[in-house]
Amino acid sequence: MTESERRRRRRPAVSCSVCRKRKIRCNRESPCNNCLRSKNAVCVYEEYPPPVPRRQPNHNEDHDPSHSVQVQHSPISLEGVSASIGGTSTVSCSGPPLASSTNASTPASKPSDDDVGLMKTRIRDLERQLSQATGNTNNASAQNAPASVANAGRGLLEASQDRIENGLFGAPRMFGRTVLHKSRQFGQSHWINGVSVFLDLLDLLEPHIRNGHTAIPAAIQKCKSLAKIIKSGRTPPWPTPLSADLPPKDVADQLVERYHRIIEPFYRVLHIPTFIKHYESVWMSNNHLEAAFMVQLKLVLAIGSTTYDEQFSLRAPAIRWIYEAQTWLCTPNSKTRLNIQSLQINILLLLAQEIVDVCGDLTWISAGTLYRRAVYMGLHRDPAGLPRRTTFATEMRRRLWNTILEITLRSSMNSGGPPCISLDDFNTKPPSNFDDDQLEAHSPSPRPEGTFTQVSTAIALRKSFPQRLAVVKFLNDLDCHGRYEDMLRLDRELRASYKAMYRTLQDFRMCTGRSPSQHDFLFTDLVMNRYLSSLHIPFFERAMHETAYAFSRKVLLETSLKIWYSAYQPSSADPGQIRNDNPSSSVDDLARLGICGTVCFQTGPFQAACLISAELRAQLQEQEGLSFTPPRPDLLPVVNNAVNWCLQSIKIGETNMKGYLFLSMVSAQIDGLMRGVKKDDFPKLLIRAVEGAIETSLSILEAKVAQSQSQIEETGKGFDQPSLLPSLESTDGYDFMTPDGLFDFGELSTLEWMLDDEYYLPEAPNW
């Protein structure tokens, strides 16, 4: 044997593929001992053609082609398919080691018909068992045997293994949905996903609007143009320099008090005694006003103005105060702004933008900048591991970091974007149980855990942060196709943390002394139920048709009712108005934030109203029998109150009428189902509802425009950029059917029109 022949020599593999890859000894059984110990799902013996024996050179024998050796291929054996539907799937396919020794002197026989028939039977059994494991009723039969039975068996094995690795066996996965609108993408926690169940309703109405039988497109375009005029009248010129203008002191006192009541218990930003000391000095005569504190004060006033009265009469000043703060933060030399006070201003600015709705839907982008600013300043490291600081400095850093985590997570939840944070990215501890006045002492000691302080509610919320972060990651991460069993596990963990937090707040109420307010309970209920509801929304559409998801349907109805009644406080006199028995009561704060504030306080109740409406509609459509069964008595009032709630929001200054329009359509369909309207008559019913909602909205918006123009004539001050004002003369065309239009949805759906409501901003100067 020559050297080249020795190097080319290969022996057939007799070990399974896993043992060969790991280079360990295999006992050549099926399955082998190593695969049994490692609980490997598949133990495969690869098939190699046996080597051709080399003929010894025989000079006495002439070369004859008929003497070439024929090789018999041994087919691979596939046995034992098993799958467990409820959990981890296991499929074992094994084959015995190949008997690769062939006798060169014995002519190889061709595969017999019995062998081929046996292989066909085995493949049919394997296909049948795989079909039973996956729930597929279409049992394939091998009608035509492939040319190579062994290759067909290996191909089927590889296909099954690929299905196992992709997780197609076992528990169902949620349907990942993202909404693409212009240059933005909204993940599964965005409120628009709770409205997607009404696509059939919009698809039913769309053909009648596209055919041009109504004036709805032009009317909606006119509403949008009026809304831009109203917004432009509220928008100050950019940049807006910081001014010394403040409301009267009695008004400012109320705004500051309301801010401390609705924000500070949950998002600790300010040290209240220090802030009050500087606030009182502002009203002293001949006192120099520090620019940074003036910015801080105006943001506090802007947040407090949302609950000052039912009409949000301070909306325009609040927008101007936000613009002044934004201008101050955007000035050059940002290195000097890397301090605690500037960080507080940045946090207050994000909160004010969300509540007052000045580009509040883009807070997630700004929250990422805020998070990185805090990390750059070292707030993600606990002060205990840094150079020694005072208790005041230590606790303020912990409080601010805790607030930044909450803002980052909430903005991710509202926008549908990934949180981009992890529990491994920081080690800062939660705030200690100090009252603010304790931090002014030299070496204070925290109060006992069972004593309620000004930071107790924030500490209770922080304990549920890991579970809420896991929910947002489950919904909005790149691979958003989680299993239903994973969702159920997150549901259990979130409910456990919710119950623990509720018991903590209840224990505070049982103790003597100070206790949580009703606003604290309502706000924490709203927060926790929003996460719980969003966790089940991806399975809501399936829950309407499949009993396997009935638990999600039940949870969504319960949490939606809790969210709605946390933010909506009905009055016995008028169900469409918020309760106002005591204007200074904290019970009304959350209700006023739902009417006057936006983004973080309106989207949750609006989504809850849509889900309740969907459940009520499904119950009416699922009725069977000759007699009509009335729906649940607690669902129909929510639908009617939600329509009035959206209308009330427009009356006090909201310019987006699409929520009111949409809920009017849903309410009309539910009313038609209850009255037994024929299916062919529903389009006319919906068109009448849409036309009525548009007519009502137009009258309100036109009155707002006339009011703003009269104020301009009285004061002699107006918006000094008339070229940016939209014209109503362009509403006669059919520009409504652009991608910004009402029902032009592209590939996803017909709900994109509800997202098209950007805040009107003039073009910034080119610095």
XYZ file of N, CA and C in Angstrom, residues 471-617:
441
model
N -42.544 41.480 31.924
C -43.730 41.565 31.068
C -43.434 42.388 29.822
N -42.783 43.543 29.998
C -42.493 44.405 28.850
C -41.500 43.731 27.912
N -40.522 43.042 28.455
C -39.589 42.308 27.604
C -40.305 41.195 26.839
N -41.209 40.517 27.495
C -41.966 39.449 26.844
C -42.781 39.985 25.670
N -43.289 41.207 25.803
C -44.156 41.770 24.772
C -43.384 42.471 23.664
N -42.320 43.183 24.004
C -41.720 44.124 23.055
C -40.323 43.771 22.592
N -39.729 42.710 23.120
C -38.405 42.347 22.639
C -38.477 41.874 21.191
N -37.311 41.729 20.582
C -37.256 41.417 19.157
C -37.966 40.111 18.830
N -37.761 39.083 19.643
C -38.418 37.794 19.427
C -39.685 37.761 20.275
N -40.714 38.426 19.791
C -41.966 38.558 20.558
C -42.956 37.484 20.144
N -42.571 36.223 20.311
C -43.450 35.103 19.995
C -43.411 34.124 21.169
N -43.695 34.641 22.356
C -43.610 33.823 23.554
C -44.700 32.767 23.615
N -44.437 31.730 24.379
C -45.396 30.654 24.557
C -46.495 31.089 25.519
N -47.622 30.445 25.383
C -48.739 30.737 26.283
C -48.398 30.335 27.712
N -47.660 29.251 27.875
C -47.275 28.841 29.222
C -46.309 29.842 29.849
N -45.465 30.508 29.047
C -44.598 31.556 29.584
C -45.425 32.752 30.037
N -46.466 33.067 29.267
C -47.344 34.154 29.663
C -48.054 33.836 30.983
N -48.491 32.605 31.138
C -49.157 32.214 32.381
C -48.201 32.296 33.568
N -46.939 31.956 33.334
C -45.962 32.079 34.429
C -45.767 33.540 34.814
N -45.635 34.417 33.831
C -45.516 35.846 34.132
C -46.770 36.372 34.804
N -47.911 35.857 34.414
C -49.164 36.264 35.059
C -49.155 35.919 36.537
N -48.702 34.719 36.870
C -48.636 34.313 38.284
C -47.673 35.195 39.063
N -46.511 35.457 38.492
C -45.525 36.270 39.208
C -46.009 37.705 39.391
N -46.645 38.259 38.359
C -47.138 39.630 38.469
C -48.274 39.723 39.474
N -49.146 38.741 39.489
C -50.238 38.750 40.467
C -49.705 38.624 41.893
N -48.677 37.813 42.082
C -48.102 37.669 43.420
C -47.515 38.988 43.913
N -46.778 39.689 43.061
C -46.224 40.979 43.461
C -47.324 42.019 43.666
N -48.384 41.926 42.865
C -49.525 42.841 43.013
C -50.195 42.650 44.376
N -50.423 41.401 44.741
C -51.048 41.125 46.036
C -50.159 41.569 47.190
N -48.860 41.340 47.069
C -47.943 41.760 48.132
C -47.951 43.284 48.288
N -47.965 44.008 47.168
C -48.000 45.468 47.237
C -49.319 45.955 47.830
N -50.419 45.324 47.454
C -51.711 45.748 47.977
C -51.797 45.493 49.482
N -51.279 44.350 49.941
C -51.289 44.067 51.377
C -50.429 45.072 52.131
N -49.309 45.477 51.524
C -48.448 46.465 52.175
C -49.171 47.784 52.363
N -49.845 48.251 51.309
C -50.571 49.519 51.422
C -51.750 49.398 52.382
N -52.400 48.242 52.408
C -53.506 48.051 53.348
C -53.007 48.049 54.794
N -51.846 47.456 55.027
C -51.282 47.460 56.382
C -50.956 48.881 56.834
N -50.506 49.724 55.914
C -50.260 51.117 56.269
C -51.553 51.809 56.699
N -52.643 51.478 56.034
C -53.919 52.115 56.362
C -54.421 51.668 57.728
N -54.092 50.443 58.134
C -54.544 49.946 59.422
C -53.777 50.568 60.578
N -52.580 51.068 60.311
C -51.759 51.634 61.381
C -52.240 53.041 61.723
N -51.890 53.480 62.916
C -52.213 54.841 63.330
C -51.254 55.819 62.673
N -51.702 57.051 62.535
C -50.866 58.068 61.912
C -51.182 58.211 60.438
N -50.200 58.654 59.686
C -50.397 58.921 58.265
C -50.555 57.613 57.495
N -51.379 57.639 56.443
C -51.668 56.440 55.655
C -51.787 56.832 54.195
N -51.755 55.848 53.280
C -51.890 56.162 51.855
C -53.255 56.777 51.549
N -53.277 57.666 50.577
C -54.523 58.293 50.154
C -55.253 57.385 49.169
N -56.498 57.762 48.875
C -57.248 57.008 47.890
C -56.602 57.105 46.521
N -55.960 58.234 46.231
C -55.253 58.392 44.957
C -54.105 57.397 44.839
N -53.437 57.100 45.950
C -52.356 56.112 45.929
C -52.874 54.737 45.522
N -54.019 54.341 46.088
C -54.590 53.041 45.750
C -55.055 53.008 44.298
N -55.715 54.064 43.853
C -56.219 54.081 42.483
C -55.078 54.063 41.473
N -54.029 54.817 41.752
C -52.913 54.897 40.805
C -52.175 53.569 40.722
N -51.888 52.945 41.865
C -51.195 51.649 41.837
C -52.058 50.581 41.179
N -53.379 50.634 41.408
C -54.272 49.703 40.703
C -54.201 49.916 39.199
N -54.202 51.164 38.776
C -54.142 51.464 37.349
C -52.838 50.959 36.741
N -51.729 51.153 37.443
C -50.426 50.733 36.928
C -50.356 49.213 36.798
N -50.685 48.501 37.866
C -50.523 47.053 37.860
C -51.510 46.376 36.908
N -52.735 46.849 36.856
C -53.708 46.249 35.949
C -53.382 46.534 34.493
N -52.716 47.653 34.235
C -52.311 47.932 32.855
C -51.284 46.901 32.373
N -50.323 46.557 33.224
C -49.343 45.537 32.845
C -50.011 44.171 32.716
N -50.921 43.859 33.618
C -51.592 42.563 33.571
C -52.465 42.445 32.335
N -53.139 43.521 31.989
C -53.988 43.501 30.795
C -53.155 43.367 29.524
N -52.084 44.144 29.419
C -51.247 44.086 28.218
C -50.621 42.717 28.023
N -50.391 41.998 29.101
C -49.806 40.665 28.995
C -50.735 39.694 28.274
N -52.050 39.879 28.409
C -53.013 38.942 27.811
C -53.554 39.424 26.478
N -53.331 40.677 26.118
C -53.928 41.213 24.889
C -53.492 40.447 23.633
N -52.216 40.007 23.499
C -51.853 39.263 22.278
C -52.676 38.002 22.045
N -53.305 37.460 23.094
C -54.104 36.245 22.943
C -55.600 36.538 22.920
N -55.971 37.817 22.885
C -57.387 38.166 22.996
C -58.181 37.740 21.764
N -57.611 37.959 20.593
C -58.332 37.595 19.374
C -58.573 36.087 19.302
N -57.583 35.302 19.698
C -57.781 33.851 19.712
C -58.776 33.444 20.785
N -58.759 34.183 21.906
C -59.674 33.843 22.996
C -61.127 34.008 22.596
N -61.394 34.823 21.570
C -62.765 34.998 21.104
C -63.285 33.765 20.367
N -62.384 32.906 19.912
C -62.797 31.773 19.078
C -62.335 30.426 19.640
N -61.334 30.401 20.504
C -60.775 29.151 20.995
C -60.890 29.108 22.513
N -61.431 28.018 23.009
C -61.621 27.882 24.453
C -60.305 27.711 25.200
N -59.236 27.356 24.490
C -57.945 27.175 25.163
C -57.438 28.475 25.770
N -57.928 29.607 25.269
C -57.477 30.907 25.756
C -58.563 31.600 26.572
N -59.503 30.845 27.103
C -60.610 31.445 27.846
C -60.121 32.204 29.077
N -59.026 31.746 29.663
C -58.504 32.442 30.845
C -58.073 33.865 30.492
N -57.441 34.042 29.337
C -57.021 35.381 28.928
C -58.229 36.281 28.696
N -59.267 35.730 28.138
C -60.481 36.529 27.922
C -61.082 36.984 29.245
N -61.103 36.103 30.221
C -61.638 36.448 31.542
C -60.777 37.501 32.220
N -59.467 37.328 32.167
C -58.563 38.282 32.810
C -58.675 39.656 32.163
N -58.759 39.695 30.840
C -58.838 40.976 30.153
C -60.109 41.731 30.529
N -61.204 41.038 30.667
C -62.434 41.711 31.051
C -62.337 42.258 32.473
N -61.805 41.477 33.386
C -61.693 41.930 34.775
C -60.739 43.117 34.901
N -59.566 43.013 34.302
C -58.592 44.103 34.421
C -59.063 45.355 33.695
N -59.759 45.203 32.577
C -60.249 46.377 31.851
C -61.281 47.132 32.673
N -62.153 46.405 33.363
C -63.124 47.069 34.228
C -62.426 47.808 35.373
N -61.390 47.212 35.937
C -60.651 47.874 37.021
C -59.937 49.116 36.516
N -59.318 49.022 35.335
C -58.632 50.192 34.780
C -59.624 51.310 34.502
N -60.763 50.963 33.943
C -61.745 51.983 33.592
C -62.255 52.715 34.831
N -62.621 51.968 35.855
C -63.183 52.604 37.040
C -62.120 53.206 37.949
N -60.836 52.883 37.717
C -59.770 53.593 38.425
C -59.603 55.009 37.888
N -59.791 55.170 36.570
C -59.588 56.476 35.944
C -60.881 57.236 35.726
N -62.016 56.571 35.852
C -63.298 57.209 35.582
C -64.141 57.146 36.846
N -64.507 58.290 37.366
C -65.322 58.374 38.566
C -66.682 58.951 38.191
N -67.693 58.102 37.955
C -68.985 58.611 37.492
C -69.722 59.357 38.585
N -70.511 60.308 38.161
C -71.370 61.053 39.067
C -72.781 60.498 38.966
N -73.485 60.539 40.067
C -74.850 60.017 40.065
C -75.779 60.882 39.235
N -75.439 62.167 39.064
C -76.301 63.066 38.316
C -76.093 62.927 36.820
N -74.837 62.845 36.382
C -74.543 62.801 34.959
C -73.463 61.764 34.723
N -73.773 60.635 34.112
C -72.755 59.594 33.915
C -71.667 60.007 32.963
N -71.834 61.067 32.225
C -70.808 61.495 31.286
C -69.826 62.470 31.870
N -70.038 62.889 33.112
C -69.155 63.865 33.744
C -68.366 63.191 34.850
N -67.196 63.714 35.115
C -66.409 63.194 36.220
C -66.966 63.731 37.528
N -66.729 63.014 38.594
C -67.263 63.411 39.882
C -66.520 64.623 40.398
N -67.262 65.556 40.962
C -66.658 66.789 41.451
C -67.337 67.221 42.741
N -67.607 66.266 43.638
C -68.244 66.611 44.894
C -67.348 67.496 45.742
N -66.053 67.247 45.717
C -65.093 68.039 46.475
C -63.915 68.339 45.568
N -63.805 69.561 45.045
C -62.761 69.848 44.060
C -61.362 69.592 44.563
N -61.148 69.660 45.867
C -59.799 69.473 46.396
C -59.512 68.036 46.787
N -60.485 67.159 46.613
C -60.298 65.773 47.015
C -59.352 65.071 46.064
N -58.496 64.212 46.617
C -57.543 63.480 45.784
C -58.214 62.384 44.977
N -59.500 62.048 45.312
C -60.206 61.033 44.543
C -60.413 61.501 43.111
N -60.587 62.808 42.912
C -60.844 63.346 41.582
C -59.572 63.539 40.771
N -58.411 63.439 41.383
C -57.168 63.748 40.672
C -56.975 62.830 39.479
N -57.128 61.527 39.686
C -56.900 60.584 38.601
C -57.974 60.719 37.525
N -59.218 61.032 37.943
C -60.270 61.234 36.957
C -59.982 62.459 36.101
N -59.498 63.524 36.702
C -59.165 64.726 35.929
C -57.945 64.498 35.046
N -56.998 63.726 35.529
C -55.849 63.406 34.681
C -56.284 62.599 33.466
N -57.293 61.743 33.633
C -57.789 60.976 32.498
C -58.503 61.841 31.482
N -59.140 62.919 31.935
C -59.847 63.815 31.021
C -58.907 64.870 30.444
N -58.100 65.486 31.312
C -57.244 66.604 30.889
C -55.875 66.135 30.428
N -55.285 65.180 31.135
C -53.970 64.694 30.743
C -54.086 63.715 29.594
N -52.959 63.360 29.026
C -52.963 62.459 27.873
C -51.850 61.440 28.025
N -51.711 60.613 27.015
C -50.692 59.577 26.880
C -50.747 58.600 28.050
N -50.100 58.919 29.170
C -49.977 57.936 30.238
C -51.258 57.785 31.048
N -52.187 58.733 30.985
C -53.403 58.643 31.782
C -54.659 58.470 30.934
N -54.576 58.589 29.624
C -55.739 58.405 28.766
C -55.698 57.105 27.978
N -54.516 56.685 27.562
C -54.437 55.504 26.697
C -54.896 54.236 27.409
N -54.561 54.107 28.697
C -54.992 52.920 29.436
C -56.503 52.810 29.534
N -57.215 53.852 30.011
C -58.681 53.775 30.050
C -59.320 53.624 28.667
N -58.753 54.284 27.650
C -59.320 54.151 26.315
C -59.189 52.710 25.810
N -58.020 52.121 25.998
C -57.835 50.727 25.584
C -58.759 49.813 26.367
N -58.932 50.086 27.663
C -59.835 49.262 28.469
C -61.268 49.360 27.963
N -61.707 50.567 27.589
C -63.063 50.725 27.059
C -63.236 49.960 25.752
N -62.205 49.952 24.916
C -62.277 49.199 23.658
C -62.374 47.698 23.917
N -61.615 47.193 24.870
C -61.656 45.762 25.170
C -62.998 45.362 25.772
N -63.549 46.202 26.631
C -64.867 45.914 27.197
C -65.922 45.918 26.099
N -65.822 46.867 25.178
C -66.758 46.908 24.054
C -66.632 45.664 23.190
N -65.399 45.202 22.969
C -65.198 43.989 22.179
C -65.804 42.771 22.862
N -65.670 42.699 24.174
C -66.263 41.582 24.913
C -67.787 41.630 24.845
N -68.362 42.815 25.000
C -69.810 42.943 24.915
C -70.313 42.576 23.522
N -69.614 43.023 22.501
C -70.002 42.680 21.135
C -69.906 41.170 20.902
